[in-house]
mmCIF file of C-alpha atoms in Angstrom:
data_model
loop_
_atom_site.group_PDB
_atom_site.id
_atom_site.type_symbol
_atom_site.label_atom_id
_atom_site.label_comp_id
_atom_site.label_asym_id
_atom_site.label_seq_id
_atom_site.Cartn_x
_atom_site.Cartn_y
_atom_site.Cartn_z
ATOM 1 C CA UNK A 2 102.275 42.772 81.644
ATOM 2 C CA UNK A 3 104.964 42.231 79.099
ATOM 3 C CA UNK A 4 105.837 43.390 75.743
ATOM 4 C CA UNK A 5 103.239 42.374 72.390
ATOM 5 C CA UNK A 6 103.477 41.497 69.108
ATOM 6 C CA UNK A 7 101.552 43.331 66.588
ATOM 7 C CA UNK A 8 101.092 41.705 63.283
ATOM 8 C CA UNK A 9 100.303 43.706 60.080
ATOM 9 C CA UNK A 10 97.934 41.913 57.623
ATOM 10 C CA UNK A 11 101.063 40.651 55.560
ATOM 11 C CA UNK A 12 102.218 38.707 59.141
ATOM 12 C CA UNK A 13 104.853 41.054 59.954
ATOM 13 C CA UNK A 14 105.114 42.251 63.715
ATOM 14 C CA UNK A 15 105.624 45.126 65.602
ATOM 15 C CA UNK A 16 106.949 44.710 68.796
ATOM 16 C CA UNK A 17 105.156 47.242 71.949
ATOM 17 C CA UNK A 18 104.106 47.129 75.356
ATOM 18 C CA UNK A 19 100.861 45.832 77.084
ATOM 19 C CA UNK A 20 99.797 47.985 80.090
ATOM 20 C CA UNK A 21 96.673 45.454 80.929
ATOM 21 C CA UNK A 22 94.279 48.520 78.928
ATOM 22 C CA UNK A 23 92.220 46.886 75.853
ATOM 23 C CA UNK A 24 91.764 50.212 74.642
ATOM 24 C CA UNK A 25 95.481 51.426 74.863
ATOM 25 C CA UNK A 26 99.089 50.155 73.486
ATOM 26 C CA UNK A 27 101.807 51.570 75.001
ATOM 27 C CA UNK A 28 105.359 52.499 73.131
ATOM 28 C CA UNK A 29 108.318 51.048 73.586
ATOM 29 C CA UNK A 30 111.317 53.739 74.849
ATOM 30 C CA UNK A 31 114.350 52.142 77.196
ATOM 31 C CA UNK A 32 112.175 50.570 79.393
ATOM 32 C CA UNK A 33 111.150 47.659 80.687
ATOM 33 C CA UNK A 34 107.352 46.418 80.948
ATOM 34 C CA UNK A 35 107.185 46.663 84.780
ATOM 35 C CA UNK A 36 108.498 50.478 84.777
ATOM 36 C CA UNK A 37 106.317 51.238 81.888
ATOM 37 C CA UNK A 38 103.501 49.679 83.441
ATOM 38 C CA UNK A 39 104.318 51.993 86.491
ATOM 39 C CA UNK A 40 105.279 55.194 84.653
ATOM 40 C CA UNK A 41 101.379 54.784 82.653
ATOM 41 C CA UNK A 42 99.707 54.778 85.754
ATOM 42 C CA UNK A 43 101.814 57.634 87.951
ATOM 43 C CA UNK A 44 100.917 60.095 85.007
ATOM 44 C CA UNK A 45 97.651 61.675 85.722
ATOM 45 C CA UNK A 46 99.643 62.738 89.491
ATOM 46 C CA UNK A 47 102.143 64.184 87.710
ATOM 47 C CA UNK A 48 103.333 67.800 89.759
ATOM 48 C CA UNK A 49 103.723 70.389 87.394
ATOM 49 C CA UNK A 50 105.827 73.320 88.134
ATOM 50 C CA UNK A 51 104.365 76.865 87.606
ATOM 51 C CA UNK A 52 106.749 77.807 85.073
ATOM 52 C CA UNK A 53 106.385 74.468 82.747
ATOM 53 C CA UNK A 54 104.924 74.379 79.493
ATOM 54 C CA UNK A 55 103.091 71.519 78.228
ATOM 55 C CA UNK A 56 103.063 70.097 74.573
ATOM 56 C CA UNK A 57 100.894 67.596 73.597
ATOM 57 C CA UNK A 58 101.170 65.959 70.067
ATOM 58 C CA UNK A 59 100.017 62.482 68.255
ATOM 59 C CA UNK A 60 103.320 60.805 67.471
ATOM 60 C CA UNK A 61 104.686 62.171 64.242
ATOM 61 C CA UNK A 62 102.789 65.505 63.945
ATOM 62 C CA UNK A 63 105.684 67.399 64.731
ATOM 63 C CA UNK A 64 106.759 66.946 68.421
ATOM 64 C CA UNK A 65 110.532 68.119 68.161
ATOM 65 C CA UNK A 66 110.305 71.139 66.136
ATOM 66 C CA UNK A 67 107.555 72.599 68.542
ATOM 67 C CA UNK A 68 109.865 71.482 71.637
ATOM 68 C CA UNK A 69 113.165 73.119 69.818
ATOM 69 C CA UNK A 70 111.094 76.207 69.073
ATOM 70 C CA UNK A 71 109.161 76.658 72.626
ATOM 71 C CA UNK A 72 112.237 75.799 74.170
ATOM 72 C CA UNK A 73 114.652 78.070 72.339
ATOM 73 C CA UNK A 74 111.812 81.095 73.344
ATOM 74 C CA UNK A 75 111.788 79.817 77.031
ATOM 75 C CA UNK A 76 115.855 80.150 76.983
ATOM 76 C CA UNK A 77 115.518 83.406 74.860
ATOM 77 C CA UNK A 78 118.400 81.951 72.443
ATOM 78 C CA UNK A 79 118.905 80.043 69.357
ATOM 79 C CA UNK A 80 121.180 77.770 70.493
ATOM 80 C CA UNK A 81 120.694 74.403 70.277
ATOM 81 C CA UNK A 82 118.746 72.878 73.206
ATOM 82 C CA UNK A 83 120.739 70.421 75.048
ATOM 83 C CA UNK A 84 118.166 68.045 76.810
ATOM 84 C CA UNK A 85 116.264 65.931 74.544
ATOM 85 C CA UNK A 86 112.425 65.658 74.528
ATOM 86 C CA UNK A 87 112.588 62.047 75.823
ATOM 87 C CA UNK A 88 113.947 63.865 78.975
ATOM 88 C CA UNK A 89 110.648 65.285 80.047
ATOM 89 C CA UNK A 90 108.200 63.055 77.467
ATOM 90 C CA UNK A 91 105.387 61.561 80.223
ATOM 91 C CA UNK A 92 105.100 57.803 78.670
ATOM 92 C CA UNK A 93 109.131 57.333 78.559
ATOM 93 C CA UNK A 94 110.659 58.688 81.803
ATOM 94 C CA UNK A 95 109.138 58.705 85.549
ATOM 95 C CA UNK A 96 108.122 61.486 87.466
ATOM 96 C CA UNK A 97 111.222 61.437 89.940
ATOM 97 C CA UNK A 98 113.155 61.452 86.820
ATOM 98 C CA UNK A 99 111.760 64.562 84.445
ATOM 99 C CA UNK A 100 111.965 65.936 88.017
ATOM 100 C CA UNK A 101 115.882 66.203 87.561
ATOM 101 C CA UNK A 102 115.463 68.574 84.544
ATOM 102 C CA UNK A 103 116.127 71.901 85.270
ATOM 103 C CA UNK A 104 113.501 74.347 84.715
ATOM 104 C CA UNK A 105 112.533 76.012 82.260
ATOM 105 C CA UNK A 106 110.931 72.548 80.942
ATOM 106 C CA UNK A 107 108.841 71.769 77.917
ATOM 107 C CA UNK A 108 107.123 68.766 79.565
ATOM 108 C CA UNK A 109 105.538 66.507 76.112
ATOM 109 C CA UNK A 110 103.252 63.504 75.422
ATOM 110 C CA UNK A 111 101.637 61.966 72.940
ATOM 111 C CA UNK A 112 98.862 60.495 75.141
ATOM 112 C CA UNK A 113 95.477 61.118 74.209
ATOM 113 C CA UNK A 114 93.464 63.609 76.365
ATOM 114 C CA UNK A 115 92.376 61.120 79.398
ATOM 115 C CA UNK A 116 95.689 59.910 80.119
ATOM 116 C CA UNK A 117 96.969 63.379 80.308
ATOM 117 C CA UNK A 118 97.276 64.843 84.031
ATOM 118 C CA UNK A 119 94.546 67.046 83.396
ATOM 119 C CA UNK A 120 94.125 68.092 86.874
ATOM 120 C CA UNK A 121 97.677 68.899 87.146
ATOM 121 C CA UNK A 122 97.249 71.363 84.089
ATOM 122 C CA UNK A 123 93.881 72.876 85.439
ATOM 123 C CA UNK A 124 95.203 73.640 88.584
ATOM 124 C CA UNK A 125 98.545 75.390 87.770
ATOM 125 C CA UNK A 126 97.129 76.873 84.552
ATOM 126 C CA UNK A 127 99.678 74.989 83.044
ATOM 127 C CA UNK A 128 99.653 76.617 79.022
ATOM 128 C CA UNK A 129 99.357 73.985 76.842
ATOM 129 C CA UNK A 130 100.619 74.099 73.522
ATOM 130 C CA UNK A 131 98.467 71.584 71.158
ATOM 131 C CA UNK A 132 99.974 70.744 67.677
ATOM 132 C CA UNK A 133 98.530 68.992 65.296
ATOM 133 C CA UNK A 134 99.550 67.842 61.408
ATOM 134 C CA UNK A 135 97.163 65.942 58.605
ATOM 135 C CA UNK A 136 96.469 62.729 58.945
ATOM 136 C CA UNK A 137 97.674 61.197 55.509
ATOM 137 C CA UNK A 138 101.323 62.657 56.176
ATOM 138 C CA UNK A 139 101.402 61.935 59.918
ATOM 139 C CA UNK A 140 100.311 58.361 58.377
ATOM 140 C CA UNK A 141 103.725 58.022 56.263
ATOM 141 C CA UNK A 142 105.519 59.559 58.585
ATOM 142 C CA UNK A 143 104.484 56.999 61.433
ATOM 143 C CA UNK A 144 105.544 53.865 59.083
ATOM 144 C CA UNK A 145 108.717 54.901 58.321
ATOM 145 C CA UNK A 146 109.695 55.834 62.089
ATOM 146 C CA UNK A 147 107.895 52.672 62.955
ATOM 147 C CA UNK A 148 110.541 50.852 60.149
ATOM 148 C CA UNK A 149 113.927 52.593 60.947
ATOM 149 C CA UNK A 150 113.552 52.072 65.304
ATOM 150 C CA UNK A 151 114.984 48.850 66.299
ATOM 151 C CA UNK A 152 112.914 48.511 69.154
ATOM 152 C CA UNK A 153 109.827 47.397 66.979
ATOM 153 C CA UNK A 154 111.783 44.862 65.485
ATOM 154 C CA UNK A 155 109.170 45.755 61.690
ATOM 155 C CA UNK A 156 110.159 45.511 58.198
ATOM 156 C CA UNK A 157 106.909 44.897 57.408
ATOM 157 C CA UNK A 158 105.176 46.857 53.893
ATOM 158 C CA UNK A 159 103.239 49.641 53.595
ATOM 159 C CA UNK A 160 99.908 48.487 52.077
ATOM 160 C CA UNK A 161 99.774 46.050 55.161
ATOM 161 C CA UNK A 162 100.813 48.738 57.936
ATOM 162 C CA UNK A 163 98.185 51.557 56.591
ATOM 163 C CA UNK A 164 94.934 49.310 57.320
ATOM 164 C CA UNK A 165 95.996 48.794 60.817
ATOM 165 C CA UNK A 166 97.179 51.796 61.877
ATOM 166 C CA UNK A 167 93.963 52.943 60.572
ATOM 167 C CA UNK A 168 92.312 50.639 62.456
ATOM 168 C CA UNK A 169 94.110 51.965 66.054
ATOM 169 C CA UNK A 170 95.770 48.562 66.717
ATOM 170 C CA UNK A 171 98.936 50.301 67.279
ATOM 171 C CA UNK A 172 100.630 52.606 69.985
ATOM 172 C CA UNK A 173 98.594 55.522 70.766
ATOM 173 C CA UNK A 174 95.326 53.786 69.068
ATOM 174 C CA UNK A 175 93.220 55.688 66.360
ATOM 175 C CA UNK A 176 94.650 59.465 65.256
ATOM 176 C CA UNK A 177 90.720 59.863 64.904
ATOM 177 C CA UNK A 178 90.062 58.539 68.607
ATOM 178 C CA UNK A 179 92.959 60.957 69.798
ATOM 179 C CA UNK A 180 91.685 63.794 67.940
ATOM 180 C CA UNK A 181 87.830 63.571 68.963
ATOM 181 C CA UNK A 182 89.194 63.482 72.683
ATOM 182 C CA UNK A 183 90.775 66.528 72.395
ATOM 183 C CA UNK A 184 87.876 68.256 70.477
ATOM 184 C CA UNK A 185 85.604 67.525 73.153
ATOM 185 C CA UNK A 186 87.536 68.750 75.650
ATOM 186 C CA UNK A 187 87.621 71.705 73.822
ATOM 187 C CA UNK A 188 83.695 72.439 73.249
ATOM 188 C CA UNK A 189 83.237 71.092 77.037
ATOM 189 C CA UNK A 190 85.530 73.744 77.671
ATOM 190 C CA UNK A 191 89.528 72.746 79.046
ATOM 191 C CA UNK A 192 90.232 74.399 81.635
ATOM 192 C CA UNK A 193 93.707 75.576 80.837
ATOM 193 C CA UNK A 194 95.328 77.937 78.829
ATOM 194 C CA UNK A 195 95.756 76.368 75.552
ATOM 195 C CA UNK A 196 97.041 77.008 72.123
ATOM 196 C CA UNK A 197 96.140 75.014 68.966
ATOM 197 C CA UNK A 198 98.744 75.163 66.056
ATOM 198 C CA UNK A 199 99.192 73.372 62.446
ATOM 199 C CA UNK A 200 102.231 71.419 61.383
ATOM 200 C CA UNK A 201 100.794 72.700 57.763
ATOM 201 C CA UNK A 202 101.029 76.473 58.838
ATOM 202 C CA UNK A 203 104.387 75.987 60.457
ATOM 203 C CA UNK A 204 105.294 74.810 57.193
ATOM 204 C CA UNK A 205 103.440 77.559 55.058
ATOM 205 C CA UNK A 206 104.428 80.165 57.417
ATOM 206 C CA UNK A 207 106.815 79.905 60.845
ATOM 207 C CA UNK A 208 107.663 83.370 61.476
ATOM 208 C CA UNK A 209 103.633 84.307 61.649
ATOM 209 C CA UNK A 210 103.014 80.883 63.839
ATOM 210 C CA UNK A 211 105.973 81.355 66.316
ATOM 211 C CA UNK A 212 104.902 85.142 66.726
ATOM 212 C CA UNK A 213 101.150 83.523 67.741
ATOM 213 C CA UNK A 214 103.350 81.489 69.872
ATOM 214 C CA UNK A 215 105.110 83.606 71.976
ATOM 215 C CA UNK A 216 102.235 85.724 72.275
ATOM 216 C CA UNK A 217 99.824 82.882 73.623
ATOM 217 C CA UNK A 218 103.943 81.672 75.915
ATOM 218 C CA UNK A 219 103.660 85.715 77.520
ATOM 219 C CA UNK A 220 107.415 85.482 75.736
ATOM 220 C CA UNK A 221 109.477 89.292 74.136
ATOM 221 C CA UNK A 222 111.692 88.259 71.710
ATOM 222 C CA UNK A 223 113.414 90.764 69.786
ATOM 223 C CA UNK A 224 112.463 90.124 65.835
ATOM 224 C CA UNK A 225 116.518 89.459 65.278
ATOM 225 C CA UNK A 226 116.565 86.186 67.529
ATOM 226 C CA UNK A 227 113.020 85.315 66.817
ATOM 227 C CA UNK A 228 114.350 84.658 62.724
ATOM 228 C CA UNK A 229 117.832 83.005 64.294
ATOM 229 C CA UNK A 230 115.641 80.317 66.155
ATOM 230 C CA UNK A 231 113.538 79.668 63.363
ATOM 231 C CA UNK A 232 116.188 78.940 61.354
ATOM 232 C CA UNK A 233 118.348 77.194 64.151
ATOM 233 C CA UNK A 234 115.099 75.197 64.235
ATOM 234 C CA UNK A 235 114.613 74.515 60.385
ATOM 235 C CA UNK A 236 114.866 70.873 59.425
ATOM 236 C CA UNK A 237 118.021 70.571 57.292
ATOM 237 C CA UNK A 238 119.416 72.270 60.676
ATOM 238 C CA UNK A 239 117.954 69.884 63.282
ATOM 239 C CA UNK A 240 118.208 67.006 60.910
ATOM 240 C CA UNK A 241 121.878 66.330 61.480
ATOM 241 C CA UNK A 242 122.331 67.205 65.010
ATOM 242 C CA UNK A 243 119.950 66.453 67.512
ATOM 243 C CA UNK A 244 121.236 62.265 67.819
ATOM 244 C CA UNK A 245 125.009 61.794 68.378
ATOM 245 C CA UNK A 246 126.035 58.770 66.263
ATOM 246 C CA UNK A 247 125.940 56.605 70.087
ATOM 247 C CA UNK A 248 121.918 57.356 70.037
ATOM 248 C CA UNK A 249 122.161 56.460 66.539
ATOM 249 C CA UNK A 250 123.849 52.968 66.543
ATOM 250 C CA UNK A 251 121.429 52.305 69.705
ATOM 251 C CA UNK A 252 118.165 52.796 68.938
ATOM 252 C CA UNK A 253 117.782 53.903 64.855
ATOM 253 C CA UNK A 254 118.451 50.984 61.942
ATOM 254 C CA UNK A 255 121.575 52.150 59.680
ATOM 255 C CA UNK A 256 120.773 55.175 57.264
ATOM 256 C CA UNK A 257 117.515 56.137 59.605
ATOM 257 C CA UNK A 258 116.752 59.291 60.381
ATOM 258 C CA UNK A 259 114.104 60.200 62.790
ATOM 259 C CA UNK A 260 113.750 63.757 60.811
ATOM 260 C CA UNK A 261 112.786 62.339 57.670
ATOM 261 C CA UNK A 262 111.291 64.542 55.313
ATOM 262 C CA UNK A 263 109.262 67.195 57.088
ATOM 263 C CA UNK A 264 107.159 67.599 54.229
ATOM 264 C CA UNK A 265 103.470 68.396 53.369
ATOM 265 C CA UNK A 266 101.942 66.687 50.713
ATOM 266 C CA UNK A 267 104.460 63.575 50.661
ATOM 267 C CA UNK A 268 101.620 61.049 51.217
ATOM 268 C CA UNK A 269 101.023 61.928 47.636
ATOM 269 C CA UNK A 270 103.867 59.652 46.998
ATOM 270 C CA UNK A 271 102.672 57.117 49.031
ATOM 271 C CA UNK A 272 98.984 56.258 49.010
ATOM 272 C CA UNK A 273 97.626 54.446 45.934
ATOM 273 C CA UNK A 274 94.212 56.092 44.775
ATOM 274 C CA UNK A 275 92.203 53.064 46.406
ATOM 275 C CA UNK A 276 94.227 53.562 49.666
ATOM 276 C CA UNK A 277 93.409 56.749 49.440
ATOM 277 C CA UNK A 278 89.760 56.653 48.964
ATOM 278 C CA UNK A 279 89.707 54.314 51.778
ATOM 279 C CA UNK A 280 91.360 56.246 54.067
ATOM 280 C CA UNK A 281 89.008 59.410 53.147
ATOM 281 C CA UNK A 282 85.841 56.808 53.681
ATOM 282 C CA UNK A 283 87.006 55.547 57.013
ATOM 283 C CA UNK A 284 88.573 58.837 58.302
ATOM 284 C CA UNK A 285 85.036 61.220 57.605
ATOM 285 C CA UNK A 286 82.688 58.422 58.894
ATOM 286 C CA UNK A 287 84.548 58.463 62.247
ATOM 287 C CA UNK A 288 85.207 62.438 61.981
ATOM 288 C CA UNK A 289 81.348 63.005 61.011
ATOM 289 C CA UNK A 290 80.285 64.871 64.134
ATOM 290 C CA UNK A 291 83.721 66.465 64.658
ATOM 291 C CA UNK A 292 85.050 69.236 63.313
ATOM 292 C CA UNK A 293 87.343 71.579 65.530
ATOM 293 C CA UNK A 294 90.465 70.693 63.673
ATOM 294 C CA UNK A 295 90.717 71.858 60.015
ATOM 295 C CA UNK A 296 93.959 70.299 58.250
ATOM 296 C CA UNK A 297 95.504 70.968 54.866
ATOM 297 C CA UNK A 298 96.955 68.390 52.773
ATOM 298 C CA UNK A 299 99.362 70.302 50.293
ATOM 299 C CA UNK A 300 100.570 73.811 50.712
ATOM 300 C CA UNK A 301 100.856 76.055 47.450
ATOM 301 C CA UNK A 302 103.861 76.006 45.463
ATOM 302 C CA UNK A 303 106.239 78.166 46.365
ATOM 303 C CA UNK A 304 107.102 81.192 43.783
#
């Protein structure tokens, strides 16, 4: 196993990790092949503790705001969390070492459904938090973070990224494929406590989401520090904070910001009308016969 290049239809390559699975490419964190290799196939052991919460994303569909916000509620206080989500993400650190993080731990992955250690979750009643953005601004989203991280060595242009991400010959495969997991799971019935939120009604409306939230989390907050969190967790907060300028320098190209925009609706800015109509065609033909999730593509202005 060693690391892949991925070329876009313009020849440009991204480079990411082979873990000998033709259905699965693995991202690149700090690790080597080998240890990913290793860390890929520990996962479905994986020992929960009783008290862990588990948040499962796509990439880009807004991992660290949910892990800032559960975490914050788990800590009861708005300051800012210390350990990052790398720290306890499954596909970037080993067992023995999200082990080391104290508890209370927001454990996160952005594995689809049956890489996840389901039986883990099932037999702690692990609550699962499940969040989940629209695919045209996850899409943008994804490009640019796939642009500004040295690690995948890509400066390669939109209109030749979109068809293959599209096509699920990058990390994490097809947002579709991901998605349809999860939604059978769900009418199959999971097994787990588990609560399904939208980026989009985050957006349109955090304090009624994170009240759903620490209802589903069994978490009292008093209404005072519930608005202080959301707001310690807002994005022009988070934005400037979360990577020291070391992080920076070591893993982001120069003016990159992981927290780019945060926005709904920006694919508007983005997708041509023929990309667009293409990416409607190809996303309801594979969505057809699925229809759990629900997402909005612009929010109303606000007054």
């Amino acid at each position: 196993m060693a690391f892949t290049k991925i070329p876009d239809l313009g020849g440009a390559t991204m480079t990411m990790i082979d873990v000998d699975d033709p259905t699965f490419i693995h991202p690149r964190f700090h690790n080597d092949g080998p240890a990913t290799k290793e860390i890929f196939q520990k996962v479905p052991d994986f020992q929960f503790r009783d008290d862990d919460v588990m948040l499962c994303t796509f990439a880009k569909t807004g991992t660290h705001w949910m892990y800032e916000l559960i975490s914050m509620a788990q800590y009861k206080s708005a300051d800012r969390i210390k350990p990052s989500k790398v720290q306890t993400m499954l596909e970037a650190q080993t067992a023995e070492d999200i082990d080391k993080v104290p508890s209370p731990r927001v454990v996160n992955a952005h594995y689809c459904y049956r890489y996840l250690p389901v039986k883990g979750l099932r037999e702690k009643q692990i609550k699962t938090v499940l969040c989940v953005r629209n695919p045209k601004d996850t899409a943008v989203s994804y490009y640019n973070h796939m642009c500004g991280i040295k690690f995948y060595e890509y400066n390669g242009k939109w209109e030749d990224w979109l068809p293959v991400y599209l096509d699920g010959k990058l990390e994490y495969g097809k947002y579709t494929s991901w998605l349809k997991e999860w939604d059978v799971a769900i009418r199959d019935g999971i097994g787990f406590p588990l609560h399904v939120i939208y980026y989009e009604d985050l957006k349109a409306n955090c304090a009624a989401e994170f009240k759903k939230l620490l209802k589903f989390l069994d978490i009292e907050l008093s209404d005072e520090l519930q608005t202080q969190i959301i707001e310690n967790c807002g994005f022009d907060q988070m934005a400037p904070t979360k990577y020291p300028p070391p992080i920076k320098q070591l893993f982001f190209k120069d003016e990159f910001n992981i927290f780019r925009k945060g926005e709904t609706g920006d694919w508007q800015n983005w997708f041509t009308v023929a990309q667009n109509e293409m990416f409607d065609q190809k996303w309801s033909s594979e969505m057809k016969d699925h229809n759990v999730f629900d997402f909005k593509y612009t929010l109303p202005a606000k007054m």
